[in-house]
XYZ file of C-alpha atoms in Angstrom:
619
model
C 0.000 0.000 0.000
C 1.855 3.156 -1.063
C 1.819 5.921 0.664
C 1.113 9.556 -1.435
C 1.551 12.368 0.535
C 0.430 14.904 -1.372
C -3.031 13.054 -2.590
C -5.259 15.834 0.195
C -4.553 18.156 -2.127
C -4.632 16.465 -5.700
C -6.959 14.818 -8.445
C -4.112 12.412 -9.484
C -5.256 9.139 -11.046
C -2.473 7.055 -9.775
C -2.878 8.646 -6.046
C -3.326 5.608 -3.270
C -4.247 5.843 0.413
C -2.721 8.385 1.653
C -2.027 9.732 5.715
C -0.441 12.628 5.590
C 0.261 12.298 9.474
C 2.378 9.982 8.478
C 4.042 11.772 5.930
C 6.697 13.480 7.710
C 8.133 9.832 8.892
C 7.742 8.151 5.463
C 11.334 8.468 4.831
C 14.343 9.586 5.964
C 17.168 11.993 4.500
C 20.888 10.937 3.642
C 23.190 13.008 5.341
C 24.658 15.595 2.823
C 27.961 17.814 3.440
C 30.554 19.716 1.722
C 34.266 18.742 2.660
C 37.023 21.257 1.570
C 40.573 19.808 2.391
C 42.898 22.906 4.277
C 46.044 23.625 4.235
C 46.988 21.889 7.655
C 45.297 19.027 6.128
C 42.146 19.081 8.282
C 37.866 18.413 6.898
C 35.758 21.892 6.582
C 32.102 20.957 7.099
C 29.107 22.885 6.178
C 27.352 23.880 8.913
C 23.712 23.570 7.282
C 24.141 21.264 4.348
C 20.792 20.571 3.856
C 20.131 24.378 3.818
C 22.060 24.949 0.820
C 20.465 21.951 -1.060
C 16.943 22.684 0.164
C 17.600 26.222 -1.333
C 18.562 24.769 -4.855
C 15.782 22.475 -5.165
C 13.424 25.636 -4.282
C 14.708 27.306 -7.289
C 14.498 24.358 -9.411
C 10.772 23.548 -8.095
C 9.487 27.016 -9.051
C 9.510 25.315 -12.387
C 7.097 22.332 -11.954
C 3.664 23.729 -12.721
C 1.473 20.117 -13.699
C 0.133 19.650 -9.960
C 1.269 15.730 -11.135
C 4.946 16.149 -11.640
C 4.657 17.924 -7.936
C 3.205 15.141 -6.286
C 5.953 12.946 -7.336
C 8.488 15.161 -6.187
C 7.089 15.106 -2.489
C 7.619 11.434 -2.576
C 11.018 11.331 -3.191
C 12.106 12.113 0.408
C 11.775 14.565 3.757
C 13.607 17.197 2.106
C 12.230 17.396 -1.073
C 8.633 17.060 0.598
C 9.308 20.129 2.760
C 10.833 21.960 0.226
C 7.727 21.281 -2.664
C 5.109 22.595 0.001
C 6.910 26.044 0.943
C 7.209 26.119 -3.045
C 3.555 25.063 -4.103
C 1.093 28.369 -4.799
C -1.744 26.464 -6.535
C -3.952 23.458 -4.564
C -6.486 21.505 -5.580
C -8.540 19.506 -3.317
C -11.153 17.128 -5.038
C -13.497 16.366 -1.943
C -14.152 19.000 0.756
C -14.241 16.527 3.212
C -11.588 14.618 2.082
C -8.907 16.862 4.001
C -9.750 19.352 6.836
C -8.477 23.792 6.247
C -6.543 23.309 8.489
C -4.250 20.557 7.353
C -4.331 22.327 3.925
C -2.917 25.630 5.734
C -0.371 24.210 7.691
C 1.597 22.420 5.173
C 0.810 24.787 1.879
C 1.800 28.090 4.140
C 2.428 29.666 0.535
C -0.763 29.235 -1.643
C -2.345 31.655 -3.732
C -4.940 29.475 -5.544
C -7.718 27.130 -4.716
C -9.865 24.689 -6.217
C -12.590 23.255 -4.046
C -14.780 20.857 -4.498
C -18.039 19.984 -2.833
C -21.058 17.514 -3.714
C -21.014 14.559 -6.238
C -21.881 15.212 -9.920
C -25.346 13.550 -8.970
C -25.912 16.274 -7.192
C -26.774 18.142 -10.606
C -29.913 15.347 -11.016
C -31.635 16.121 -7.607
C -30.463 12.700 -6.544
C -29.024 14.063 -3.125
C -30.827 16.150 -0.725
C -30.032 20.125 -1.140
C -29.099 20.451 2.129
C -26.437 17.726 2.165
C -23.573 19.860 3.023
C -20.458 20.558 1.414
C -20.108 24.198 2.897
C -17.475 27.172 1.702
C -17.279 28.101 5.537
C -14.749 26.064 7.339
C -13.064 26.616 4.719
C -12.799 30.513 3.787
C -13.170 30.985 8.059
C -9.703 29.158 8.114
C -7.664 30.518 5.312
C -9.142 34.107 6.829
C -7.302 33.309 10.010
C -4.252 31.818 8.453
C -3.254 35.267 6.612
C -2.125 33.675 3.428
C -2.090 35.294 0.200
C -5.256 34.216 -1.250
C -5.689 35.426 -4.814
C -7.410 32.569 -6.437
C -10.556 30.727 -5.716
C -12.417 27.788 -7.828
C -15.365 26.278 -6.331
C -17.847 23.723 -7.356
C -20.922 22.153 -6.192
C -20.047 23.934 -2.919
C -22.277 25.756 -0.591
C -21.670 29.140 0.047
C -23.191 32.134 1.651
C -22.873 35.771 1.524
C -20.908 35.982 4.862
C -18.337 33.555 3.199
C -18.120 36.044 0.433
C -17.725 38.671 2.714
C -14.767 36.844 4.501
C -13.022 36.553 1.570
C -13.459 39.575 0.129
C -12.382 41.402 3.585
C -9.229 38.829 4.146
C -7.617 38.623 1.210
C -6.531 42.439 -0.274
C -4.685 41.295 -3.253
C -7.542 38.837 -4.428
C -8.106 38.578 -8.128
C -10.390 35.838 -9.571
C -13.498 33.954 -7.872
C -15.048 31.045 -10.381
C -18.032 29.756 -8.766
C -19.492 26.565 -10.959
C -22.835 24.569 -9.760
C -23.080 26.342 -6.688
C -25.551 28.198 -4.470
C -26.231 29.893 -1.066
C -25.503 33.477 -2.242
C -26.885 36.186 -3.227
C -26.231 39.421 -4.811
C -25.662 41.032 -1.700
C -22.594 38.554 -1.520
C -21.503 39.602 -4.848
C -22.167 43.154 -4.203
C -19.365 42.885 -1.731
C -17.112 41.085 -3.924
C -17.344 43.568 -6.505
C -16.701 46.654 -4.076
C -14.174 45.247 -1.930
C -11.711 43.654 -3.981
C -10.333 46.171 -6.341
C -7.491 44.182 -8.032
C -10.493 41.725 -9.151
C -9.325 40.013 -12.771
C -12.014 36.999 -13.077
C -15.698 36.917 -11.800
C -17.309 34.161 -13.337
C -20.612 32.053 -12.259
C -21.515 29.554 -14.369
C -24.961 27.687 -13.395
C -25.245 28.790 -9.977
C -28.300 29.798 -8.009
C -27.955 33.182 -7.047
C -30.970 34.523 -4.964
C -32.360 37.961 -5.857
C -32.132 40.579 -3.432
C -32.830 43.217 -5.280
C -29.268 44.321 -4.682
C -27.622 46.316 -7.565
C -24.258 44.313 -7.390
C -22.777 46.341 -10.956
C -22.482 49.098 -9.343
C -20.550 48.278 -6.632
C -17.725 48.103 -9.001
C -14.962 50.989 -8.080
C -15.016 53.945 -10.519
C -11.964 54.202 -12.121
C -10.309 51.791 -14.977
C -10.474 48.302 -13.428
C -8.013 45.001 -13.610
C -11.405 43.342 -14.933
C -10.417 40.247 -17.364
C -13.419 38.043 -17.325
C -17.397 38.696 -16.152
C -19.351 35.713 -16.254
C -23.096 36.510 -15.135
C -25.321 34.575 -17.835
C -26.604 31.911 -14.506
C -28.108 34.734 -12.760
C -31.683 34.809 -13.670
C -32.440 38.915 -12.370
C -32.684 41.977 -14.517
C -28.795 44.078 -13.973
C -28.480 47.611 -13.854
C -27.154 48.121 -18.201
C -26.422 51.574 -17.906
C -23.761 50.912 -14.948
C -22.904 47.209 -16.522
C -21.966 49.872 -19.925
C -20.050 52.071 -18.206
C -17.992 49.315 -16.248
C -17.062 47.393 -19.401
C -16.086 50.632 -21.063
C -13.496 51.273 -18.282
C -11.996 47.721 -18.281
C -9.928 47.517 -21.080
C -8.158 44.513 -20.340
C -11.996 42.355 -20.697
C -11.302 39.864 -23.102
C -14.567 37.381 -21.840
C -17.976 38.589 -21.012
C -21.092 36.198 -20.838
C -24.305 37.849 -20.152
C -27.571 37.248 -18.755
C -31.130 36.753 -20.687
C -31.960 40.053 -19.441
C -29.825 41.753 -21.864
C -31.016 42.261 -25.240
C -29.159 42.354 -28.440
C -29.373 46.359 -28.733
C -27.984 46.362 -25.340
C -25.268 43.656 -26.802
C -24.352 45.615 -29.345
C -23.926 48.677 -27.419
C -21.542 46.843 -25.080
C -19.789 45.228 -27.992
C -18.859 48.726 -29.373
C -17.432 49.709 -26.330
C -15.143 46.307 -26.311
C -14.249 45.138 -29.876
C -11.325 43.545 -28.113
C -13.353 40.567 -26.555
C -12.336 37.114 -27.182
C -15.297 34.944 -25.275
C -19.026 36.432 -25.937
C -22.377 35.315 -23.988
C -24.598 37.164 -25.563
C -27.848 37.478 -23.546
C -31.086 36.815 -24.709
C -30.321 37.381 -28.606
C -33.703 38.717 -29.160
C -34.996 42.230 -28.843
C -36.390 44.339 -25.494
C -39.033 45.595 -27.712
C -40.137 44.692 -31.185
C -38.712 47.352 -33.782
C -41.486 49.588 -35.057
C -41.952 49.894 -39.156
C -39.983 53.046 -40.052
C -37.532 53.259 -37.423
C -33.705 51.915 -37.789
C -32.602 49.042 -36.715
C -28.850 49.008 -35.050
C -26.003 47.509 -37.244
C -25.313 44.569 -35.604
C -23.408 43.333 -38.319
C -20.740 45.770 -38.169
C -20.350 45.111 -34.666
C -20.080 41.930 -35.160
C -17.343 42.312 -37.726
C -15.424 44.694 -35.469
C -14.478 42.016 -32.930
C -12.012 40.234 -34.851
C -10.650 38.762 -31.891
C -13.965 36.725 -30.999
C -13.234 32.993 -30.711
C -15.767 31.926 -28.895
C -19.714 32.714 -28.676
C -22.298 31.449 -26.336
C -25.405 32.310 -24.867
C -28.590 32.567 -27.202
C -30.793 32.295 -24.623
C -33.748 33.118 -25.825
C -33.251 33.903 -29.471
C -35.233 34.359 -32.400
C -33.280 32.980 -35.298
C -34.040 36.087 -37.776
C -30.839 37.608 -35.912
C -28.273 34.577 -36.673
C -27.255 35.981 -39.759
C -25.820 39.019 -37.683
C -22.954 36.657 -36.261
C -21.842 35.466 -40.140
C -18.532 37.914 -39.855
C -17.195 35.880 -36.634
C -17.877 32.232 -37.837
C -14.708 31.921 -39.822
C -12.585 32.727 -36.808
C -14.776 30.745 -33.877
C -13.047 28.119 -32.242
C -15.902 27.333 -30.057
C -19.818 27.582 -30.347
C -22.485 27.017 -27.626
C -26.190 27.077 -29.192
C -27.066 24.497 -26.077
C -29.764 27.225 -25.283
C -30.483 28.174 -28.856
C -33.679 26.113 -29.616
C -32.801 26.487 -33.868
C -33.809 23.853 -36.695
C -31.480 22.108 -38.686
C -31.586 24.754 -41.507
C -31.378 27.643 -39.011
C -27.689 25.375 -38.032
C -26.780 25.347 -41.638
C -26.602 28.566 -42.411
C -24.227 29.507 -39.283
C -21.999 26.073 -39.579
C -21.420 26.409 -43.218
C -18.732 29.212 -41.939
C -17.238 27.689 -38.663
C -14.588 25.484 -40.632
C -12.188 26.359 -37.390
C -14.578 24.907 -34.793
C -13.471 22.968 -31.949
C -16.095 22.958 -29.451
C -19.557 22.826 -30.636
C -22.358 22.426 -27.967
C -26.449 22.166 -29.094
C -29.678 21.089 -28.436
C -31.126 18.326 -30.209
C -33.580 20.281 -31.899
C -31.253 20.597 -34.709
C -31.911 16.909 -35.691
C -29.887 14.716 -37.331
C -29.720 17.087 -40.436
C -27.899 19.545 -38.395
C -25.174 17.046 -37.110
C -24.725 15.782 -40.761
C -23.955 19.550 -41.401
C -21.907 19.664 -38.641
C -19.989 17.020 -39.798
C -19.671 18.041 -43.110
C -17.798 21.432 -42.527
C -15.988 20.815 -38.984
C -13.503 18.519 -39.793
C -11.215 19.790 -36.892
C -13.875 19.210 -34.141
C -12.395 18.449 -31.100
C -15.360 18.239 -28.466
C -19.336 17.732 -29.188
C -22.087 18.266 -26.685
C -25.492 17.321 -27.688
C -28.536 18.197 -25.118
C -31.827 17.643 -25.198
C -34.885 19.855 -25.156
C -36.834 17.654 -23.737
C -34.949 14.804 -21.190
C -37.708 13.087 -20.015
C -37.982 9.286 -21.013
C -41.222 8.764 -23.182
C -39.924 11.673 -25.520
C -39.070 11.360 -28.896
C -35.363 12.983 -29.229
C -35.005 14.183 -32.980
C -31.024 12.793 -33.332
C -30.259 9.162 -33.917
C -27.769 7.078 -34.469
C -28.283 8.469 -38.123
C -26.290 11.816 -36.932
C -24.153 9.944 -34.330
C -22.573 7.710 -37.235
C -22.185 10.923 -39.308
C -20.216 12.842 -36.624
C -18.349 9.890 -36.041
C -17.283 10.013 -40.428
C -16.605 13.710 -40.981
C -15.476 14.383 -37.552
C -12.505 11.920 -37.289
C -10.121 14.099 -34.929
C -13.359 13.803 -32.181
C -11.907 13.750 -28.498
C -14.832 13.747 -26.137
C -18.633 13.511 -27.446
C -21.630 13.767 -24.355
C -24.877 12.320 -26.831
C -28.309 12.203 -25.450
C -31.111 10.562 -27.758
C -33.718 8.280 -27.644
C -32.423 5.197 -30.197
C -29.043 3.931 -31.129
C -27.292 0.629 -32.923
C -24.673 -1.132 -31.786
C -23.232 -0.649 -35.802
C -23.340 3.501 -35.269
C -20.933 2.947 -31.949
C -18.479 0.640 -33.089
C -18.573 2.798 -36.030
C -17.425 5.994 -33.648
C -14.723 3.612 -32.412
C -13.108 2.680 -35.472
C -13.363 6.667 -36.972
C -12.746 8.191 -33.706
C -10.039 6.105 -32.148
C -8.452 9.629 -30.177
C -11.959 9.629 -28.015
C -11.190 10.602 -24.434
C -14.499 11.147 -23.398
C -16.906 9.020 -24.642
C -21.003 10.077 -23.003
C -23.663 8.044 -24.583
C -27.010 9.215 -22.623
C -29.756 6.734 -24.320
C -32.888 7.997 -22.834
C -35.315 5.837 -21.240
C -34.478 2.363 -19.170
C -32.974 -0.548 -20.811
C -33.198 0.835 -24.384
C -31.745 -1.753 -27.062
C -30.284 -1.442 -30.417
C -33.714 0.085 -31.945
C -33.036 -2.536 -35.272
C -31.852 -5.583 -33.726
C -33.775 -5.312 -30.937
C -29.912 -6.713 -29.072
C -28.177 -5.437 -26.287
C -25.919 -2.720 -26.678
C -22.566 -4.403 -24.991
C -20.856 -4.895 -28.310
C -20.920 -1.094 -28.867
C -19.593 -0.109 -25.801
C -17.460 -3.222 -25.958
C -15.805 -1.616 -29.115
C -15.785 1.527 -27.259
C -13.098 0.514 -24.599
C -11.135 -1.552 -27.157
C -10.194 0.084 -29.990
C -10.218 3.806 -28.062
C -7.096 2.938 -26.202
C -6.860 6.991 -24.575
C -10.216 6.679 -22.959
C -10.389 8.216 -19.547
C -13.941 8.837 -19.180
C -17.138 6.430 -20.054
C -21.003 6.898 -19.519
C -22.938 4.170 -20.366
C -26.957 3.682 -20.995
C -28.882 1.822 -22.436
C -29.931 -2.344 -22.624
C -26.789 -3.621 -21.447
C -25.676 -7.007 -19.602
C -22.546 -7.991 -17.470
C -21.283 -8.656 -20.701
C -20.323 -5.082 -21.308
C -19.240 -4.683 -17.784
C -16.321 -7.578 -18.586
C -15.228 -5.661 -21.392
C -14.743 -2.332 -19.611
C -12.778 -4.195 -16.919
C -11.234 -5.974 -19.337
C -10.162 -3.018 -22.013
C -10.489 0.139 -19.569
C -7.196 0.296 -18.755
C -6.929 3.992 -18.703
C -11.150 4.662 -17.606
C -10.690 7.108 -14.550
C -14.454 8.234 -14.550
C -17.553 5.430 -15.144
C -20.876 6.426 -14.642
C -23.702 3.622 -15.169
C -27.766 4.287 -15.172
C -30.245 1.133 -15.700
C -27.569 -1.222 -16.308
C -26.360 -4.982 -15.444
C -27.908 -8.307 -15.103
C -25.794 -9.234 -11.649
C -23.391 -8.467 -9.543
C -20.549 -9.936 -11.883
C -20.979 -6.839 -13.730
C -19.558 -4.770 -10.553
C -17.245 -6.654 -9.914
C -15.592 -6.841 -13.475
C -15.335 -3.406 -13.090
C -13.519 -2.929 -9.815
C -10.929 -5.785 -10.622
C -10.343 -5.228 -13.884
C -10.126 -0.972 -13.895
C -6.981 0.057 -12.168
C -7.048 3.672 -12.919
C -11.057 4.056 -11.874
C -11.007 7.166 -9.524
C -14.319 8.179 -9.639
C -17.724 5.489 -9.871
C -21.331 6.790 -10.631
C -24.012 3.958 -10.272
C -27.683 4.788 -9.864
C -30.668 2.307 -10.759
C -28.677 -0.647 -11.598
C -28.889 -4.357 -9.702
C -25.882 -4.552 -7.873
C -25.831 -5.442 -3.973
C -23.434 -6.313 -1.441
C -21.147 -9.015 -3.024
C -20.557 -6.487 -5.746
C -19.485 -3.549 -3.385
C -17.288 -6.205 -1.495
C -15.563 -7.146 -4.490
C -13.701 -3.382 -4.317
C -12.066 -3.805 -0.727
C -9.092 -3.717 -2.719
C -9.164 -0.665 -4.401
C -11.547 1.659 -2.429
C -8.555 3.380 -0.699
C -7.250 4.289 -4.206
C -10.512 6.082 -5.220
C -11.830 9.397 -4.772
C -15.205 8.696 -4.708
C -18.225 5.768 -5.292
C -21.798 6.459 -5.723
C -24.554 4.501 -5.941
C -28.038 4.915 -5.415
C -31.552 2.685 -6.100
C -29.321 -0.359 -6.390
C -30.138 -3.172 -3.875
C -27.257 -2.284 -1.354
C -28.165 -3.248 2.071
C -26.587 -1.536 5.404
C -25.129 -4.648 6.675
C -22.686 -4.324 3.685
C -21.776 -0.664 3.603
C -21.382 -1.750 7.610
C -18.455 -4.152 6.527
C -16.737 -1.680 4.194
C -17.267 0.851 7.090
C -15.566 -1.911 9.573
C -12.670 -3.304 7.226
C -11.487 0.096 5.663
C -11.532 2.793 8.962
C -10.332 5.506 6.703
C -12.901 5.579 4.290
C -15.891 7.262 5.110
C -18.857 5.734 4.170
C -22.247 7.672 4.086
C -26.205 6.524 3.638
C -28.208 8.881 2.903
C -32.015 9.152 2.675
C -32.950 10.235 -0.222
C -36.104 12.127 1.462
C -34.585 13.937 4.640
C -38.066 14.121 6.235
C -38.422 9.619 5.570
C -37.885 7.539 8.254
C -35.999 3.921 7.619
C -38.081 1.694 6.191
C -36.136 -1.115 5.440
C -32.488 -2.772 5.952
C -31.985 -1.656 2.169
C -29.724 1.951 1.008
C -31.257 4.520 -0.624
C -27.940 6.115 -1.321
C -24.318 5.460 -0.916
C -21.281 7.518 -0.721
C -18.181 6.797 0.091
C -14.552 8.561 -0.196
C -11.453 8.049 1.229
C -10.484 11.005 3.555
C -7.418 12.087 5.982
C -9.503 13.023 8.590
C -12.344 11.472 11.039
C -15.546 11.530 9.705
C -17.417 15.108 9.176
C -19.296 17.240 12.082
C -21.848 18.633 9.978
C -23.926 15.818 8.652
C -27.571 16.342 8.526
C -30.035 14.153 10.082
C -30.762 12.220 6.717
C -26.777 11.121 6.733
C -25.967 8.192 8.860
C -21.940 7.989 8.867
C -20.926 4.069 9.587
């Protein structure tokens, strides 16, 4: 069992149990010294050998910036363990309660970024209870105290409140950036502080948060005066904003290269803001329809020209509530876009056309699947250098009819052969149009296959769908991340254990026969890190068929599977430092039965957490 001191503060796939307690005695340093021969033939000895090497290996550490190579260097001995922590500015920390502040303070004395990270991507489904936990407070409360040089802080799926924001805007005078992804707590009072207190602010971005209304006008609270503003990212907040003072902060920022705005703002208040910053490089852009419909006679804005004025624009976003008359407006950009997010533009296949036609650059192309498979044979047809493809749908529930196939799938997969990472909801699919993507697409890192409705087969052979995720794993030998779906038996289980090699992230919904299909998966995955299972028919031999590899993962989920307590008991018992939590699904339900609603387990350095709700019973 190795030990990795450094894993508190890392997402590294080949991390294993770790105790950083333990740490300091892991290994011991060879005595160094410096011997100069004199004249009267006697040894000179360096008083503080160590010193002087300690001080070279600081300078040489300042150049390791992958958070990787730096955990391997604070395995190599006391020394250089010391030395990487004075030297490391930038943390990241993949469960909140995985490490406590305080542990992260004392040994990173010099850090100037954060990432956090709070609740399970479930989370995002309403499959755990709001009030779960995962809360900024310890957290900001600590680093407050600690007096460190905060400047950077990435959160997500955490829970935060405006006195946190208020903490860290009052603690930390030379903070710059805040990124706050999937979270909520706040309001704009809290941001309202942010914005007035910390005046060497470069990045405020929220990206879908819930941020409560409180009828606090949080633009203005921006200093007058030019501003260090790089990036404002408000398009989650669902409140009008005050345009007039939004317009006269982005005129005196002229260093803004991203903006993303809310539905609130039109596209004659877009183009008045786009006027003032032709310089942009990242565009939300609101609503995309007008305030007010344009009476006959009077003249409509050139959007066009402002359009062609920002010739640094790579990538575009928001559409939010569009009316597709206007898409012709963003025709100057296309050539240049690098990435393009219409996954709030509800636009027809022809509507896609006529944009796509131009975006022979694209990269990143996100949409709903309103644009049928018409629009992803386009798509395939003119972005021959697409790197990433995200298709949502309108409607997710699981008697709906989604408009793309496997009819677009298998095109993507034939015009869009340098493909990376694909996330595909729809209703049918063929085992033929995924082994197809394998063979075309053999780069695929991310491979998301979201077949809608339980137990779905191939919709012409009526089969399972285990051959085409069987391809999947074995001919895309890069694959990191895999989300299955769909009719599928152990069968496709053995080949992911058997070909995942590399899979880091597996999530599973309405899958399996047994609880062979489990286990394939935890014996035969060495790299898994992260495990998503929800509706599936796994139980207690399964889950005891990972004792082996628990300690080396960051995180398993499962819910609605039949796990009973007696088993997550004996993981509890036979692996003390993992923490393993059932949760009620309904905090106000009482136990009904010996059977788990949820379960969530993690390995952590510390005992298990003070602040678990009722509805959590730590074993």
């Amino acid at each position: 069992m190795r030990e990795d001191r450094s894993d508190m503060s890392e997402d590294d796939e080949r991390a294993s149990p770790s105790d950083l307690s333990l740490a300091t005695e892991a290994s011991s340093n060879k005595s160094r010294s410096c011997s100069v021969s004199g004249g009267g033939g006697g040894e000179y000895v360096s008083p503080y050998p160590d010193q002087v090497l300690e001080n070279v290996l600081e300078n040489v550490l300042l150049f390791l910036t992958s958070r990787h190579d730096r955990n391997a260097a604070s395995l190599v001995c006391k020394s250089w363990y010391r030395v990487e922590a004075l030297t490391r500015s930038e943390v990241f920390i993949g469960n909140c309660y995985a490490v406590s502040p305080r542990r992260v303070i004392e040994r990173f004395g010099q850090v100037r970024s954060v990432t956090l990270k709070g609740k399970p991507r479930f989370a995002d489904f309403n499959l755990m209870p709001p009030t779960w936990g995962a809360n900024l407070t310890p957290w900001v409360t600590a680093m407050g105290e600690s007096r460190c040089s905060l400047e950077k802080l990435h959160l997500k799926r955490m829970s935060v409140t405006d006195e946190d924001l208020k903490i860290l805007a009052h603690s930390f005078p030379s903070f710059k950036e805040l990124v706050l992804v999937c979270c909520d707590g706040f309001s704009t009072s809290g941001l309202a502080v942010i914005a007035c207190k910390c005046r060497k602010l470069q990045v405020l971005d929220l990206t879908d948060d819930e941020v409560a209304d409180d009828e606090v006008d949080w633009i203005s609270c921006f200093p007058e005066g030019e501003t260090c503003l790089e990036s404002l990212i408000f398009d989650c907040i669902e409140c009008p904003i005050n345009f007039e003072a939004l317009e006269r902060l982005v005129a005196r920022s002229p260093s803004l290269k991203k903006l993303s705005l809310n539905r609130y703002v039109s596209i004659a208040q877009l183009y008045h803001l786009m006027i003032q910053a032709p310089h942009l490089t990242h565009l939300g852009t609101g609503s995309f329809s007008p305030s007010e419909i344009v009476a006959p006679g009077d003249q409509e804005l050139d959007y066009v020209s402002a359009f062609a004025a920002s010739r640094s624009l790579v990538c575009l976003s928001g559409f939010r509530e569009i009316i597709p008359d206007y898409l012709p407006v963003i025709y100057p950009v296309c050539p240049n876009l690098t990435c393009l997010n219409f996954s709030y533009a509800n636009i027809n296949a022809e509507q896609l056309r006529s944009v796509i036609r131009f975006c022979h650059k694209l990269q990143i192309f996100w949409v709903l699947d309103s644009v049928c498979d018409e629009g992803l044979q386009a798509v395939a047809a003119t972005c021959k250098d697409l790197r990433e493809l995200r298709v949502f749908p309108i409607d997710a529930s699981e008697d709906s009819e989604s408009p793309v196939t496997d009819v677009g799938f298998r095109a993507i997969s034939e015009g869009c052969r340098k493909l990376q990472s694909i996330l595909y909801f729809c209703q049918r699919m063929t085992n033929a149009a995924v082994i197809a993507m394998s063979k075309n697409c053999p780069d695929l890192v991310v491979f998301r296959l979201c077949i809608m409705g339980r137990h779905r087969p191939d919709h012409i052979t009526g089969e399972s769908m285990d051959e085409g995720f069987g391809a999947i794993v074995k001919n895309c030998k890069k694959l990191t991340r895999l989300a299955i779906s769909g009719l599928l038996t152990d069968r496709a289980f053995n080949y992911i254990g058997q070909y995942g090699k590399l899979v880091r992230t597996l999530s599973v919904a309405f899958a399996g026969n047994s609880d062979m299909g489990l286990k394939y998966v935890l014996e035969g995955c060495p790299m898994l890190q992260k495990l998503e299972i929800r509706d599936s028919p796994f139980g207690d031999s399964g889950l005891l068929s990972g004792l082996h590899h628990y300690y080396n993962m960051r995180f398993l989920w499962m819910s609605a599977c039949r796990l009973t307590r007696q088993g997550c008991k004996q993981i509890a018992q036979q692996m003390p430092r993992l923490v393993v939590e059932v949760i009620n699904g309904d905090a106000e339900e009482e136990e009904k039965d010996d059977y788990v609603d949820i379960l969530y387990m993690y390995r952590s350095l510390e005992e298990p957490r003070g602040d678990a709700p009722k509805f959590v019973t730590i074993l």
